[in-house]
Short mmCIF file of C-alpha atoms in Angstrom, two decimals:
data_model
loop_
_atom_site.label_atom_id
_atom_site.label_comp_id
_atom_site.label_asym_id
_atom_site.label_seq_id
_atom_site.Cartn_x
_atom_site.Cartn_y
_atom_site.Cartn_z
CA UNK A 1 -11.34 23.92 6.99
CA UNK A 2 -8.71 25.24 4.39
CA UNK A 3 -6.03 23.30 7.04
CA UNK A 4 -8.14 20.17 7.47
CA UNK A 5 -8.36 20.07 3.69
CA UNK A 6 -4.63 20.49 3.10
CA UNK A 7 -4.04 17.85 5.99
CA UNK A 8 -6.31 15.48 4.08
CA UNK A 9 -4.06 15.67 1.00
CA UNK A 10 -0.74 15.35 2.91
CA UNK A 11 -1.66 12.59 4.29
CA UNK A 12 -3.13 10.82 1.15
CA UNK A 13 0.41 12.13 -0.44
CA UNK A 14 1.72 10.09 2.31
CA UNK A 15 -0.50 6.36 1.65
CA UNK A 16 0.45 6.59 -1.83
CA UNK A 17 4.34 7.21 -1.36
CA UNK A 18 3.91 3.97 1.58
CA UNK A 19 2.08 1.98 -1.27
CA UNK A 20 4.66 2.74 -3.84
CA UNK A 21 7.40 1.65 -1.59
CA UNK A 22 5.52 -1.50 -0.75
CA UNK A 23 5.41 -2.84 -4.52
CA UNK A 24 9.07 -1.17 -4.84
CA UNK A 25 9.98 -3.45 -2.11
CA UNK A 26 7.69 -6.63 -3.09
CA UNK A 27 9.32 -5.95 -6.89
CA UNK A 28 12.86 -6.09 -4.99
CA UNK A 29 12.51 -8.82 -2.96
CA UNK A 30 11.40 -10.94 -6.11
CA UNK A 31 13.86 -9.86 -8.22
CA UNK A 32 16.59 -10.75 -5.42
CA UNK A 33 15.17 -13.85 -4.73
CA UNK A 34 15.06 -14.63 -8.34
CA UNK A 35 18.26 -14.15 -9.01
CA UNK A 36 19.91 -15.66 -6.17
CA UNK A 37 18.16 -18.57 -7.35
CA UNK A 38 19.00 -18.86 -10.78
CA UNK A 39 23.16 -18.16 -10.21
CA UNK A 40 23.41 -20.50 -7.46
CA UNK A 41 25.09 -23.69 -9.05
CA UNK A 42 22.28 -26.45 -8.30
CA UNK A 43 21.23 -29.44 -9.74
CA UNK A 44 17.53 -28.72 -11.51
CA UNK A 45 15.52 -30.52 -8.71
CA UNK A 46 17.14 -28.04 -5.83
CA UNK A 47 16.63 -25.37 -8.52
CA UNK A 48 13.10 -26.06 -8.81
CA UNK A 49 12.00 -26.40 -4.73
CA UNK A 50 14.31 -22.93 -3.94
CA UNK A 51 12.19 -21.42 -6.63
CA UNK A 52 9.05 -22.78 -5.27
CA UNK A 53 10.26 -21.95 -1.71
CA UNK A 54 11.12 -18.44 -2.67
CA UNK A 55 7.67 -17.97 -4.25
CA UNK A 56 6.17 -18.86 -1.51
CA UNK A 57 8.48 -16.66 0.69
CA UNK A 58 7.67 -13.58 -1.53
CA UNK A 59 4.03 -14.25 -1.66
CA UNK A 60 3.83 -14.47 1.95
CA UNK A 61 5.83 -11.27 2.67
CA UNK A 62 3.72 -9.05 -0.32
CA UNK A 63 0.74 -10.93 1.32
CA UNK A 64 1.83 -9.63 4.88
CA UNK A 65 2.85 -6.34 3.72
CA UNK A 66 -0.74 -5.96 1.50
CA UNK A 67 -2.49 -7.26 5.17
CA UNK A 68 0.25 -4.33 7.13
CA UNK A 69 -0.94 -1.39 4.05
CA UNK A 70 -4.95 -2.49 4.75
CA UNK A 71 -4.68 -2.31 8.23
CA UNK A 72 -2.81 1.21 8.14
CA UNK A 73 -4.94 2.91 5.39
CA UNK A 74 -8.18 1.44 7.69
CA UNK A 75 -6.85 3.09 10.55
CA UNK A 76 -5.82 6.20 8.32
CA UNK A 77 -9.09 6.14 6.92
CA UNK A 78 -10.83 5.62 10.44
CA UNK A 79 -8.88 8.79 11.66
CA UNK A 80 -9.78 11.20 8.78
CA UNK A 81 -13.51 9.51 9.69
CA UNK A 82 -13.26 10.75 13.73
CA UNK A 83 -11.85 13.78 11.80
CA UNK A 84 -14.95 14.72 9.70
CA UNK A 85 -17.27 13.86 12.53
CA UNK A 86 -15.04 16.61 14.90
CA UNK A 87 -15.18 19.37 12.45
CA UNK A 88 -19.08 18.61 11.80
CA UNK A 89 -19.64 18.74 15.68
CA UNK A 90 -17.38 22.10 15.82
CA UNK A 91 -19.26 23.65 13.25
CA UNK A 92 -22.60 22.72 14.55
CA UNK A 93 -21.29 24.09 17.79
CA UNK A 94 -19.82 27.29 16.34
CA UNK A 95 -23.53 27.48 14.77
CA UNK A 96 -25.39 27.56 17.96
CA UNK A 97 -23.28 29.57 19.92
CA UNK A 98 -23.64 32.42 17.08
CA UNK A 99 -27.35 30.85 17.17
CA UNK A 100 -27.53 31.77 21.07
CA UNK A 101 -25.66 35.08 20.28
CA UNK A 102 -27.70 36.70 17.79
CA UNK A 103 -30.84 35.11 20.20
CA UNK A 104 -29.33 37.37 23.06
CA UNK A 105 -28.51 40.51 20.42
CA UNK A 106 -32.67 40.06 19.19
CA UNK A 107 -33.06 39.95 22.74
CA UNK A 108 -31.51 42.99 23.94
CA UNK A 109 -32.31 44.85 20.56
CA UNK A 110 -36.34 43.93 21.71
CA UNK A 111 -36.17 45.48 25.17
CA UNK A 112 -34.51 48.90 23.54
CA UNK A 113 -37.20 49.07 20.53
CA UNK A 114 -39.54 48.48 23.70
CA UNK A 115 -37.95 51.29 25.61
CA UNK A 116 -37.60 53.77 22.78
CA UNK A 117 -40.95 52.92 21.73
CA UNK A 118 -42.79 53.99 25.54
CA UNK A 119 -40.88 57.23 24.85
CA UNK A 120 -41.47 58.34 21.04
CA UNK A 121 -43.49 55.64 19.43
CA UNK A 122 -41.89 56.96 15.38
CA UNK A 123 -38.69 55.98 16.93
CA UNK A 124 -40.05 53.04 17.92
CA UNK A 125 -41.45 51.62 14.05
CA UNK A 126 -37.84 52.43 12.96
CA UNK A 127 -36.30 50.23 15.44
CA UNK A 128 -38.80 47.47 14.54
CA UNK A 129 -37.70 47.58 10.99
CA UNK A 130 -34.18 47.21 12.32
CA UNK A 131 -35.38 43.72 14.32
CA UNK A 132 -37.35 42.51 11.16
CA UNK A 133 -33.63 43.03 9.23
CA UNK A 134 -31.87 41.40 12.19
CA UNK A 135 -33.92 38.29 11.87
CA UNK A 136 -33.79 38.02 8.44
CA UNK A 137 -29.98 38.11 8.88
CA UNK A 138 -30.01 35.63 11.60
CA UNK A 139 -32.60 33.28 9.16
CA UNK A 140 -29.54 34.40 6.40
CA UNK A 141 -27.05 33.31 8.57
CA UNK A 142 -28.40 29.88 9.79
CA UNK A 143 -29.03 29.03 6.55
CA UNK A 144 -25.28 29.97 5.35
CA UNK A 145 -24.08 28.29 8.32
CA UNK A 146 -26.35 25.23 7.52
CA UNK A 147 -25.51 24.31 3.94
CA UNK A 148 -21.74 25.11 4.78
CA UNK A 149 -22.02 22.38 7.66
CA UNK A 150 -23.68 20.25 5.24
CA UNK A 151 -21.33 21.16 2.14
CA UNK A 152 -18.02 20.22 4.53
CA UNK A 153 -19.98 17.05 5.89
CA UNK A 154 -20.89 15.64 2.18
CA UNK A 155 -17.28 17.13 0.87
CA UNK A 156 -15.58 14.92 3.78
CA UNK A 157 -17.63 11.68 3.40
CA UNK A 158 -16.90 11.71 -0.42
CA UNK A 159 -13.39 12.65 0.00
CA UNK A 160 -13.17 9.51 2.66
CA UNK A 161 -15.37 7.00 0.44
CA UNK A 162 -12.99 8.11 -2.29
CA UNK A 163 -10.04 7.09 -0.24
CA UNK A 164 -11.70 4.07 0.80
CA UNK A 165 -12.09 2.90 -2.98
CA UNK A 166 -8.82 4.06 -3.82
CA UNK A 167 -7.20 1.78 -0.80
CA UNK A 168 -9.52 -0.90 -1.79
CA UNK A 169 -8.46 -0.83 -5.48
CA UNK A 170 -4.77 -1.00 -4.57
CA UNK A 171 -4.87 -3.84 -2.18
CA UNK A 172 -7.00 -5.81 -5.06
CA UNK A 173 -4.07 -5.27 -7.57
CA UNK A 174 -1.56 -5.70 -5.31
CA UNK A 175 -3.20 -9.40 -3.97
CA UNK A 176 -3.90 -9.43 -8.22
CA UNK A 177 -0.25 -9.02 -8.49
CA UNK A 178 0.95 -11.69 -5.94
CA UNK A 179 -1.30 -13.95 -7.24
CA UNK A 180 0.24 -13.78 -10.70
CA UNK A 181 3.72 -14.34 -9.60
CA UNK A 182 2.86 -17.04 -7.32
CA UNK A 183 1.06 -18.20 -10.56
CA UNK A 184 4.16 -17.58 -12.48
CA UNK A 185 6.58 -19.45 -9.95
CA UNK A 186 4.38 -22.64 -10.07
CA UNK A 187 4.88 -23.01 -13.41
#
């Protein structure tokens, strides 16, 4: 879980590096074009459809890289999804099988209190004090087991809603931002 967790982080380390470079690049690319523009010796009317043309040009490639960042952080956020739901099924797995193991201890522990208790019937009470504490620390132990399962479950889902907003967020200020400069080229 400690490894899943520190997975998680790496690879939202990872989105927000990729999202960083994206603007870096979209920032780039519109300073380039900008300038490339504005020295090139042009009469005003070429000036003014290059700048138009490169505004264009730069919204469509921050548009395609915004479309390129959604698609990856859905998938991203699709994987740490299939993610959650394979550690919840492993731990509800691990849960039974200790589940059907402390079933087959109680089980075995039964038959000997039965034994001992045909042969010397103090012996016997003792060993049915022992069972009551076994169950209670199965009960104990499904119950740890079961808020744990839950904990992780409701940890993950937040953790991936979080991310979700978080991706969401940044795609709406970096469309915001395109939308600005294209605003500002028009004029």
């Amino acid at each position: 879980m400690i490894i899943e967790y520190l997975e998680e982080k790496r690879r939202q380390q990872r989105l927000e590096r990729q999202a960083k470079t994206a603007k870096n690049f979209a920032l780039g690319t519109l300073v380039g074009a900008l300038a490339g523009v504005l020295f090139a010796p042009k009469s005003g009317e070429e000036l003014r459809k290059d700048i138009a043309d490169k505004s264009k040009e730069v919204a469509e490639n921050t548009k395609d890289q915004a479309l390129e960042m959604a698609d990856e952080l859905s998938a991203k956020a699709y994987d740490a999804e299939v993610a959650v739901r394979e550690t919840y099924d492993d731990l509800k797995l691990r849960a039974a099988l200790k589940a059907e193991e402390m079933k087959d201890q109680s089980e075995i522990a039964k038959a000997k209190a039965k034994a001992i208790g045909e042969i010397v019937r103090e012996e016997g009470q003792v060993v049915g004090k022992e069972l009551g504490e076994v169950k209670d620390s199965l009960e104990e132990s499904g119950k740890k087991v079961k808020a744990e399962v839950k904990d992780q479950a409701q940890e993950t889902a937040d953790q991936v809603k979080e991310s979700g907003q978080e991706i969401s967020e940044a795609l709406k200020d970096g469309k915001d931002k395109a939308e600005k400069q294209a605003n500002k080229k028009s004029k």
